[in-house]
CSV table of C-alpha atoms in Angstrom, one decimal:
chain,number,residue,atom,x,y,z
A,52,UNK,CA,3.8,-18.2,-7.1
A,53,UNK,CA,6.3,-17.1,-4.6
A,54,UNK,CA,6.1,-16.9,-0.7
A,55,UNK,CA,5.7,-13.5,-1.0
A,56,UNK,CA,2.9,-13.6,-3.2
A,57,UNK,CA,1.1,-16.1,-1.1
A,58,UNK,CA,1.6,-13.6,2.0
A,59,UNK,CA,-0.5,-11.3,-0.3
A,60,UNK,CA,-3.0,-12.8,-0.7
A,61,UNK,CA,-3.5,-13.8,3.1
A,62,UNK,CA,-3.1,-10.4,3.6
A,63,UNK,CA,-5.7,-9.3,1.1
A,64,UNK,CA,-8.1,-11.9,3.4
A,65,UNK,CA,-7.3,-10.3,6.1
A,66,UNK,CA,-7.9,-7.1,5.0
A,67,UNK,CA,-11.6,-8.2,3.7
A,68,UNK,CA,-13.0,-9.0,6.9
A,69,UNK,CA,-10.9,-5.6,8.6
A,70,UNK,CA,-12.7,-3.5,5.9
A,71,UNK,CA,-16.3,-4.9,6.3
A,72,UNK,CA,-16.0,-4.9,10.0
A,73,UNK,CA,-14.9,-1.0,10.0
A,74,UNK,CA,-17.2,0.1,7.2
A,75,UNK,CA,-19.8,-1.5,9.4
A,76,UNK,CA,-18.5,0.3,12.7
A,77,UNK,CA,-18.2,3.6,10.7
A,78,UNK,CA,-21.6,3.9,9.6
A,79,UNK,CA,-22.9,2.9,12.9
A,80,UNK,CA,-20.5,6.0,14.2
A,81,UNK,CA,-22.1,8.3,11.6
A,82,UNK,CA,-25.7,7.7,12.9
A,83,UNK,CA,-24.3,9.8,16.1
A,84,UNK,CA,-21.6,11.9,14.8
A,85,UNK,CA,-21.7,12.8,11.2
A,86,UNK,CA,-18.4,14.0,10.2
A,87,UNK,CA,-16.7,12.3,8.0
A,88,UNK,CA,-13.7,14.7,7.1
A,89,UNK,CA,-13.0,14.4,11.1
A,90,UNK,CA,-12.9,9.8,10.8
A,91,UNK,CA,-10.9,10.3,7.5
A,92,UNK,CA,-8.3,12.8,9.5
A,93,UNK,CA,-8.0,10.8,12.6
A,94,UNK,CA,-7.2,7.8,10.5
A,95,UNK,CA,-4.9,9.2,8.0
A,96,UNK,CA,-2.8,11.2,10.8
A,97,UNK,CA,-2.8,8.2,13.1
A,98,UNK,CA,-0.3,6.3,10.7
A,99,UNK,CA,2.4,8.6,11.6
A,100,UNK,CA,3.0,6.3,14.7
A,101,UNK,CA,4.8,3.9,11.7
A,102,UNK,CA,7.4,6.5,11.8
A,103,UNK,CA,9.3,6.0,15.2
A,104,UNK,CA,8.0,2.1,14.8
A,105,UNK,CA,10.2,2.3,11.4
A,106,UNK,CA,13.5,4.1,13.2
A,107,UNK,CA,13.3,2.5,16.2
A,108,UNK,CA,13.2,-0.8,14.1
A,109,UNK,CA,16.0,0.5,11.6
A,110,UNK,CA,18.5,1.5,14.9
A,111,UNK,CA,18.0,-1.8,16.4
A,112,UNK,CA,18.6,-3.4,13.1
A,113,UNK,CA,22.0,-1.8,12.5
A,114,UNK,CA,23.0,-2.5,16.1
A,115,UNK,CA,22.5,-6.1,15.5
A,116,UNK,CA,24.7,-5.9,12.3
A,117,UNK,CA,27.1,-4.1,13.9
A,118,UNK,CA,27.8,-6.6,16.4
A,119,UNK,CA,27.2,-9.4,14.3
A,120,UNK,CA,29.9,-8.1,11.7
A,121,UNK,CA,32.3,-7.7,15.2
A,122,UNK,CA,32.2,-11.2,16.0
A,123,UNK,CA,32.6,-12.3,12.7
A,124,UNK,CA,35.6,-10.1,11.3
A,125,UNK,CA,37.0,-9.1,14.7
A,126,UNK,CA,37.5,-5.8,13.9
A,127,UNK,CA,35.5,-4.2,16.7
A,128,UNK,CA,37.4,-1.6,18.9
A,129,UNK,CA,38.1,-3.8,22.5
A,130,UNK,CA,39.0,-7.1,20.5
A,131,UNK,CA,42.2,-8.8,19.7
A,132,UNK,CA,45.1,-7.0,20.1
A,133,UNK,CA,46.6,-3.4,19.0
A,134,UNK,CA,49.9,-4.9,17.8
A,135,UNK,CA,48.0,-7.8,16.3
A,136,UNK,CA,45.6,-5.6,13.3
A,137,UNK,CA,48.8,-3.5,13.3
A,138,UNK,CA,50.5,-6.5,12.4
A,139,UNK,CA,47.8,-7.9,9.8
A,140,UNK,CA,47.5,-4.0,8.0
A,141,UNK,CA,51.2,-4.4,7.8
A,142,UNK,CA,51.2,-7.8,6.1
A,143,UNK,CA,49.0,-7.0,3.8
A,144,UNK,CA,50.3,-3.7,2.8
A,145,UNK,CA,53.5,-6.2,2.3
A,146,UNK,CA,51.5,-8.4,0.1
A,147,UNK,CA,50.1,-5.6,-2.2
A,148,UNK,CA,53.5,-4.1,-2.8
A,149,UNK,CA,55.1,-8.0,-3.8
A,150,UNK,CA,52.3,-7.9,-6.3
A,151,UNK,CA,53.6,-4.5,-7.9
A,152,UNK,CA,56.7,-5.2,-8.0
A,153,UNK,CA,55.9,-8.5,-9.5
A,154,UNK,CA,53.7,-7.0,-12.0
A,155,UNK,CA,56.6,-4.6,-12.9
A,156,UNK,CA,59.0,-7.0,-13.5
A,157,UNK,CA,56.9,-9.2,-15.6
A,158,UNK,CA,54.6,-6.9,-17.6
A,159,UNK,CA,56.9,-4.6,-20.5
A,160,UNK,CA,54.4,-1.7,-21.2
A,161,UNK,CA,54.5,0.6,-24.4
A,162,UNK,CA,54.5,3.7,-24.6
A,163,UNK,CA,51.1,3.8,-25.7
A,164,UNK,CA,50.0,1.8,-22.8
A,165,UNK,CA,52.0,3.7,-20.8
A,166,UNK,CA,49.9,6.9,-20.8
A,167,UNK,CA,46.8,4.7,-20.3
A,168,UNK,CA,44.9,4.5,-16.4
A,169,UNK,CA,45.6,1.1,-14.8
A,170,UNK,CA,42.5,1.3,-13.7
A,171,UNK,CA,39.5,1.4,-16.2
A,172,UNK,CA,37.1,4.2,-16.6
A,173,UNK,CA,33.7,3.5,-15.7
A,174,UNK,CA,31.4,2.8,-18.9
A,175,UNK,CA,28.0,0.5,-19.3
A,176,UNK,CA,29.3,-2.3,-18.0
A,177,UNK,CA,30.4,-0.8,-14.8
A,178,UNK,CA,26.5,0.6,-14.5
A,179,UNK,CA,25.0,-2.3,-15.7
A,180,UNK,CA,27.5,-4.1,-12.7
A,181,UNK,CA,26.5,-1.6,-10.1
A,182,UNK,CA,23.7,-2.4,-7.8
A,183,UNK,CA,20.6,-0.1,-8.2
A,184,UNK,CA,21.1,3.3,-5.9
A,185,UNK,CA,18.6,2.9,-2.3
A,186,UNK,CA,15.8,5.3,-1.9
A,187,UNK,CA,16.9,7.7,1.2
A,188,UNK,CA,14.4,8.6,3.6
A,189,UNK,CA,14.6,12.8,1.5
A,190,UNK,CA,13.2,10.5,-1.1
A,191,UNK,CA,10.6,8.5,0.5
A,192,UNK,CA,9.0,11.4,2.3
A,193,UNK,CA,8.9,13.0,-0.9
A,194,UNK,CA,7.1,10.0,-2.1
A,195,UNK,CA,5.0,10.4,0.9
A,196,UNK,CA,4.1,14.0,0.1
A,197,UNK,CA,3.2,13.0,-3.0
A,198,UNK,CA,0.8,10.3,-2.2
A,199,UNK,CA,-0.4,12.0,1.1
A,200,UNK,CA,-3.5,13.8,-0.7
A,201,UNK,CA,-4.4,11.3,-3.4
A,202,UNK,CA,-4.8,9.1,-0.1
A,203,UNK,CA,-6.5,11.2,2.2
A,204,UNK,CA,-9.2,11.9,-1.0
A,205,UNK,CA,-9.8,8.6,-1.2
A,206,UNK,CA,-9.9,7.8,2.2
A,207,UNK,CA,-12.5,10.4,2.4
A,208,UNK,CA,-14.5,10.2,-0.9
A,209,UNK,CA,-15.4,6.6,0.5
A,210,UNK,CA,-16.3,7.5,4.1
A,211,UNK,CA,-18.5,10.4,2.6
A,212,UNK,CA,-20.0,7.8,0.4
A,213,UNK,CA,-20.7,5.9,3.8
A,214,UNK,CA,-22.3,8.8,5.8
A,215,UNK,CA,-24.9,9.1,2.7
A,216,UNK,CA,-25.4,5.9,1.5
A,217,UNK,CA,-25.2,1.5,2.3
A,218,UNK,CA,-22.6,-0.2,3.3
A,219,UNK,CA,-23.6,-2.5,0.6
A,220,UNK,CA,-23.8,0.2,-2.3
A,221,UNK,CA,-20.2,1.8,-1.4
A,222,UNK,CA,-18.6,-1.7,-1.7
A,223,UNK,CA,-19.8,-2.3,-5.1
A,224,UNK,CA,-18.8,1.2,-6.0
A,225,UNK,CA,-15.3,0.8,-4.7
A,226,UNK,CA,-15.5,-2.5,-6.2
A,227,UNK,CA,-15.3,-0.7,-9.6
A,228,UNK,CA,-11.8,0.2,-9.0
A,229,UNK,CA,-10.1,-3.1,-10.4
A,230,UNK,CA,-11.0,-1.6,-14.0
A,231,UNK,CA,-9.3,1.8,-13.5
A,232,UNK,CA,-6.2,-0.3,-11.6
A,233,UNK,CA,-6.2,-2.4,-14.9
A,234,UNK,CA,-6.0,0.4,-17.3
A,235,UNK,CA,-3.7,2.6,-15.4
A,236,UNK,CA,-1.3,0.2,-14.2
A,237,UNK,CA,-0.7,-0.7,-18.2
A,238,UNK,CA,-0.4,2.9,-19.3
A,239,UNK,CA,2.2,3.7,-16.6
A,240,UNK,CA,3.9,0.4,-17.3
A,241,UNK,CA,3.2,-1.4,-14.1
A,242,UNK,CA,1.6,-4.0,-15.1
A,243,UNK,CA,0.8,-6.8,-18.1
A,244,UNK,CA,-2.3,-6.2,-20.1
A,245,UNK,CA,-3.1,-9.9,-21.1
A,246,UNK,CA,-6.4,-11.8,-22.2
A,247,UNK,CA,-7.0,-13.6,-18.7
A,248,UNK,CA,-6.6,-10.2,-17.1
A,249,UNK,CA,-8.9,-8.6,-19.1
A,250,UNK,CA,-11.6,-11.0,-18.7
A,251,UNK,CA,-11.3,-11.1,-14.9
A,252,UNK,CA,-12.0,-7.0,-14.5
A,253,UNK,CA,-15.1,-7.9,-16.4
A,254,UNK,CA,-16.2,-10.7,-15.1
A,255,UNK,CA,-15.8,-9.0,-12.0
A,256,UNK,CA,-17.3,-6.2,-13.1
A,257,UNK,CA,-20.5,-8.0,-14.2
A,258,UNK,CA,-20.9,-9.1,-11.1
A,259,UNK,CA,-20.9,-6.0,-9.6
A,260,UNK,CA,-23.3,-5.0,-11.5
A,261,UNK,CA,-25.4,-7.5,-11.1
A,262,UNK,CA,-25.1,-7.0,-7.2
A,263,UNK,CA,-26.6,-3.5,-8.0
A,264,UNK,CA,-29.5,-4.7,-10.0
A,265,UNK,CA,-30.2,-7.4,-7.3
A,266,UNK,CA,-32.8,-6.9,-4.6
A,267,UNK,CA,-32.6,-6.9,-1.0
A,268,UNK,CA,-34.8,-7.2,1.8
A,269,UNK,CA,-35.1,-7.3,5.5
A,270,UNK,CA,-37.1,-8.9,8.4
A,271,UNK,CA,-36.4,-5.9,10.3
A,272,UNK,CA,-36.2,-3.2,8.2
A,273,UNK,CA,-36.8,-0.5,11.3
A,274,UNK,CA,-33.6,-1.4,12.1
A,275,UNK,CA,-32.0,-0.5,9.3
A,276,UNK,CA,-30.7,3.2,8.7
A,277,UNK,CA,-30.9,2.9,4.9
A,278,UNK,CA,-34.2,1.0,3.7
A,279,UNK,CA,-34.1,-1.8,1.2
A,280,UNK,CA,-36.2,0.7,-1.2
A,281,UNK,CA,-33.4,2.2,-1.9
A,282,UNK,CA,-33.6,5.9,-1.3
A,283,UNK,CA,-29.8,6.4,-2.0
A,284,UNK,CA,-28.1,9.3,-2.5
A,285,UNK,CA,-26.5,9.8,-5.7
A,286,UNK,CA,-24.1,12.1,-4.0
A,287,UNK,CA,-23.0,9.3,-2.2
A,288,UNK,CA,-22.7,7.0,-4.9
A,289,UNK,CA,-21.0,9.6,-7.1
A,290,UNK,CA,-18.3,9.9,-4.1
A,291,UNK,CA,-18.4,5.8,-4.0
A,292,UNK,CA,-17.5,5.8,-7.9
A,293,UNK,CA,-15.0,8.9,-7.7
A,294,UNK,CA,-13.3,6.8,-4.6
A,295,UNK,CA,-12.7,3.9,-6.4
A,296,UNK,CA,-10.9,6.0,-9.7
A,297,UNK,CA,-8.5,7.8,-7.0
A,298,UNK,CA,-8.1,4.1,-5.0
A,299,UNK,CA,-7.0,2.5,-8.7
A,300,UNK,CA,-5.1,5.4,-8.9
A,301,UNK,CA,-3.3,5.4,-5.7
A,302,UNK,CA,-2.7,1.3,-6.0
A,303,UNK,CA,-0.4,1.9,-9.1
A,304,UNK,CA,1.7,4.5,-7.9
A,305,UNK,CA,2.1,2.4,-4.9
A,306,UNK,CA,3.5,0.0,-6.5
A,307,UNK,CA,5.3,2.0,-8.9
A,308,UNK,CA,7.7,3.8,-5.9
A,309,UNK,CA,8.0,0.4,-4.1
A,310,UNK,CA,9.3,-1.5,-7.1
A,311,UNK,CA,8.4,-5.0,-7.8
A,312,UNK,CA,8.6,-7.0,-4.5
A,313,UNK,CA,9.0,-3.6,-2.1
A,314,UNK,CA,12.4,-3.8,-2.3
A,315,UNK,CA,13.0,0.1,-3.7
A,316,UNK,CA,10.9,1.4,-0.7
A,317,UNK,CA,10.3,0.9,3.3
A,318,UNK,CA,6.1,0.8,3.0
A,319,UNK,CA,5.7,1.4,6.5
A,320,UNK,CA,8.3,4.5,6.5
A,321,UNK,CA,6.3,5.5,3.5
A,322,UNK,CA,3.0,5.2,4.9
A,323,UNK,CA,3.9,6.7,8.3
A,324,UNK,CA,5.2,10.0,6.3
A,325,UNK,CA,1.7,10.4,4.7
A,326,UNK,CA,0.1,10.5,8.1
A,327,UNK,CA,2.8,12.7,9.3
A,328,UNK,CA,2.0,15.3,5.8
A,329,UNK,CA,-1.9,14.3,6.4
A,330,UNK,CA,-1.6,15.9,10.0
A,331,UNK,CA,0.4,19.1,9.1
A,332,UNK,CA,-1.1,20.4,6.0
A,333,UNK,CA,-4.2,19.0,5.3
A,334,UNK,CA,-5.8,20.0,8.2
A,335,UNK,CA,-7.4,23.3,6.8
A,336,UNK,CA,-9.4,21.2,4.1
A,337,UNK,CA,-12.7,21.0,6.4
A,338,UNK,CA,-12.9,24.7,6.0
A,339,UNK,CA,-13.5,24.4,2.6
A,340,UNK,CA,-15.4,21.5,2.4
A,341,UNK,CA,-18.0,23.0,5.1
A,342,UNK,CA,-18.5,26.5,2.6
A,343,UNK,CA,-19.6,24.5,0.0
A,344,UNK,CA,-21.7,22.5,2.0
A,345,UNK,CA,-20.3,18.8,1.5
A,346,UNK,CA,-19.0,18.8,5.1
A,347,UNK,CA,-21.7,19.4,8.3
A,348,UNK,CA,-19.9,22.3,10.9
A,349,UNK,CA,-16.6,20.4,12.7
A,350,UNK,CA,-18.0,19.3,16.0
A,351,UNK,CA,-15.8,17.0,18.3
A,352,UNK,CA,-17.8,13.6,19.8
A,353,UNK,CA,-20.1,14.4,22.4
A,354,UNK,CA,-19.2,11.5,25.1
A,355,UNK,CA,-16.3,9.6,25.6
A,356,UNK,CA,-17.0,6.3,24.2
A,357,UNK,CA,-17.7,7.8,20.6
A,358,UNK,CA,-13.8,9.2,21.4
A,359,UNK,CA,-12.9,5.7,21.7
A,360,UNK,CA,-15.4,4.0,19.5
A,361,UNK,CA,-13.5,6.7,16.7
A,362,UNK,CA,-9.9,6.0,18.0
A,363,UNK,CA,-10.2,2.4,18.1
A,364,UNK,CA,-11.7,2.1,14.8
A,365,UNK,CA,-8.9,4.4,13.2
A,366,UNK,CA,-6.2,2.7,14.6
A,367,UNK,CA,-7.9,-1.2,13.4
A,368,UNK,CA,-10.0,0.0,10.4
A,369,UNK,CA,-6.8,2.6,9.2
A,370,UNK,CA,-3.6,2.4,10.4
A,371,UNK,CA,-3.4,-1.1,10.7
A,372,UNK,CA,-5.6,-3.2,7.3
A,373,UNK,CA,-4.0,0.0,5.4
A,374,UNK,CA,-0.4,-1.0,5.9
A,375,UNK,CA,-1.6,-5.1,5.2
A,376,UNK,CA,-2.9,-3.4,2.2
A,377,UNK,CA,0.0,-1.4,0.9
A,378,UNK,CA,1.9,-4.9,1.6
A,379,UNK,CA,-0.7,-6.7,-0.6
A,380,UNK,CA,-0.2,-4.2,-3.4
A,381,UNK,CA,3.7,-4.7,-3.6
A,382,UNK,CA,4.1,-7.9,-2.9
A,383,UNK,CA,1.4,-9.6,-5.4
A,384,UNK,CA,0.1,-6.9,-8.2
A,385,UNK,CA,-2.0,-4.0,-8.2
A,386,UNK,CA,-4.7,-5.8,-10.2
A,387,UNK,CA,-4.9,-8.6,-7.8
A,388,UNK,CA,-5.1,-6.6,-4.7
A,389,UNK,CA,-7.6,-4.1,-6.5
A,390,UNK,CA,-9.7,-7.2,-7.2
A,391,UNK,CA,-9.1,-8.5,-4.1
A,392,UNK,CA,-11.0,-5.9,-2.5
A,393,UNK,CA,-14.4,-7.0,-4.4
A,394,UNK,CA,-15.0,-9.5,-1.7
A,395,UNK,CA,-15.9,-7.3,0.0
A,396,UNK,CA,-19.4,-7.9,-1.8
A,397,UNK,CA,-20.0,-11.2,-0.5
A,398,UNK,CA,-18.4,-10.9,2.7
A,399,UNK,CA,-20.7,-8.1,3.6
A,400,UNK,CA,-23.6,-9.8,2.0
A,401,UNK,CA,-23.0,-13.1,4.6
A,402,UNK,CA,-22.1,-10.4,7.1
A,403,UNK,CA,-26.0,-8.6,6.5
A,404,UNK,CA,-27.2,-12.0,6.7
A,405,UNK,CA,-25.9,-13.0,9.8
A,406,UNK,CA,-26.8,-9.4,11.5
A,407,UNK,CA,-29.3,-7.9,10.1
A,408,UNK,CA,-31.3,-11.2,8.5
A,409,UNK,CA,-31.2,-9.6,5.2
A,410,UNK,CA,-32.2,-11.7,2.2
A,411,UNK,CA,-30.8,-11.5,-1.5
A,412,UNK,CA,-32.8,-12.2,-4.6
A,413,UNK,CA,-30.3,-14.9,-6.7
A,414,UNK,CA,-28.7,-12.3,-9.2
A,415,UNK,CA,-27.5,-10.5,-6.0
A,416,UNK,CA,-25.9,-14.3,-5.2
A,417,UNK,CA,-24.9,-15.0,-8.8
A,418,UNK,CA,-23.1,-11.1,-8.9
A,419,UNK,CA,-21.1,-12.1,-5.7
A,420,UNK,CA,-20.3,-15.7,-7.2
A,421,UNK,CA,-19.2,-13.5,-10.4
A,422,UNK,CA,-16.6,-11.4,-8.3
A,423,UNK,CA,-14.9,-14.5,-6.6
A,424,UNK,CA,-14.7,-15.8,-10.2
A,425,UNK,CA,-13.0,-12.5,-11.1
A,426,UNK,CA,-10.5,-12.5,-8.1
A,427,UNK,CA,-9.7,-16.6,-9.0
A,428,UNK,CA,-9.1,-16.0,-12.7
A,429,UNK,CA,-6.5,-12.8,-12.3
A,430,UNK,CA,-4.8,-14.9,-9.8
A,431,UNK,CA,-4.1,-17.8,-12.5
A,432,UNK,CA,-4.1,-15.2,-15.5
A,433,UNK,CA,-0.6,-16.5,-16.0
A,434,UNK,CA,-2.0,-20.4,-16.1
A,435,UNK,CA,-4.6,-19.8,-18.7
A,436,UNK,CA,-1.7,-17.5,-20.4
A,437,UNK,CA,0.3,-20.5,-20.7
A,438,UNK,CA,-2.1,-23.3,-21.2
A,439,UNK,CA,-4.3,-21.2,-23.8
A,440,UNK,CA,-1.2,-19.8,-25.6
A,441,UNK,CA,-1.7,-16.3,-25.4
């Protein structure tokens, strides 16, 4: 378990208690202002603000180099003297053309090596030698383009789950996720299908289940905008389920354009092109989605402090645990980030506690305990590989 990997996974923390906190805020902003294509495009077209960070960050970088490599090799216009690199140039040129001559009077070539290159023709060793070609930035907003609507779906799949349903019900229903990351990341290649694995998407996904199946009740229930009764939408929870296929989705092709450890991409680059595509051509989706009746009519916040309340919680609940996210994904595996995300169950179960005094019947408890287990066990899937003898 590299450094990397442990980063990961103190990202994948992090990103726990961001998630709750927004999903918390962003139902609280649909009680006033119920529009959730207009949260999902705020926060998907605010991550185009990576995109100077990332150039700004790249032209100081090569500045640095630049002047590093000056002081080192001494080779910047200004130092040492004229005569002095014409000097060098001309004693190596010297140097080059002893070794020729050497070489001519040593070696006695035949005729057939005579018509052969002195120099060797490029063949698999020469590819296998050469480092792997970088990504330009044509190709990572290509990439970008290409992951800009699967993410903006999912983005707002789950925020529509939000506006019609618990915060409780769309966690477990994103939660499902780590079985489509499992499957999809082994068909396209990105990850190992082993035993331990296996068993930790269903032992995760029993407890989710049994999170469902578990009752909850209030003190206050008045308080609460969705009752403990459970009057829940199943348009809500079919957006929940369909969020958490494109999210599994999303993870692995994430991981497969970033390569193993990120090195084959620039996430933030990345991440602020599919804000930069989410703000130019997906605008015109809330016509669509307001004829068919998914989407209320576009209306813009009626005060000031929903403007902010909106803004701030894009910028925190978006741009910002999305990019610790995307880090998560690449630098530990999309399994373990997918999985990850299931504690979000507990979290928001302490979280309902805390707030609204909520109680949970023990199969809720043992559910969340089951989901923890599930996260632990894909982390150490290699251990029990090795130990077991899979």
């Amino acid at each position: 378990m590299g450094l990397r990997y442990k980063a990961g996974l103190l990202l994948i923390a992090a990103v726990v208690v961001i998630w709750v906190t927004s999903a918390e805020v962003t139902q609280g902003i649909f009680t006033d202002y119920k529009q959730p294509f207009a949260v999902t495009y705020l926060g998907a077209s605010l991550m185009v603000i990576y995109l100077p960070i990332a150039f700004i960050k790249d032209w100081i970088y090569r500045i640095l180099k630049r002047r590093s490599q000056c002081i080192n090799d001494d080779t910047c216009p200004g130092i040492g003297s004229p005569l002095k690199y014409i000097g060098g140039q001309q004693i190596f040129e010297i140097e080059i053309q002893g070794s020729l001559n050497r070489k001519d009077s040593d070696l006695d070539l035949s005729e057939h090596q005579e018509g052969k290159p002195l120099v060797a023709k490029q063949g698999d060793d020469a590819r296998i030698i050469r480092p792997e070609k970088e990504i330009t930035t044509k190709e990572i907003a290509t990439y970008g383009f290409y992951l800009a609507p699967l993410w903006f779906i999912t983005e707002y799949l789950s925020n529509a789950a939000l506006a019609r349903t618990s915060v409780a019900s769309t966690t477990v229903l994103s939660s499902t996720s780590g079985l489509f990351t499992l499957f999809i990341g082994a068909y396209l290649g990105e990850d190992s299908l082993n035993i331990p694995k296996v068993v930790a998407v269903f032992v995760s996904m029993a407890g989710v289940a049994m999170t469902t199946l578990g009752k909850t009740w209030a003190t206050d229930e008045s308080e609460l905008n969705i009752s403990s009764s459970g009057e829940r939408s199943l348009v809500g929870d079919l957006f929940g389920l369909l969020s958490a296929v494109s999210y599994g989705f999303f993870t692995v092709l994430l991981k497969k354009f970033s390569g193993e450890e990120g090195e084959r991409v620039d996430v933030q680059r990345l991440f602020g092109y599919i804000g930069l595509f989410t703000l130019v051509a997906l605008w015109w989706l809330v016509w669509p989605l307001t004829a068919l009746g998914i989407e209320p009519k576009f209306t813009i916040p009626h005060s000031a402090k929903m403007d902010e309340v909106v803004i701030a919680n894009g910028l925190v609940g978006s741009v910002l645990s999305d990019y610790f996210w995307a880090l998560s994904v690449v630098w530990t595996t999309p399994v373990v980030a997918t999985l990850g995300m299931s504690l979000t169950i507990p979290l928001a179960m302490v979280a309902d506690m805390m707030i609204h005094g909520r109680h949970y019947s023990a199969i809720y408890v043992l559910g969340s305990v089951q989901v923890f287990a599930g996260f632990v066990i894909a982390n150490l899937s290699d251990w029990f590989s090795k130990i077991l003898g899979l």
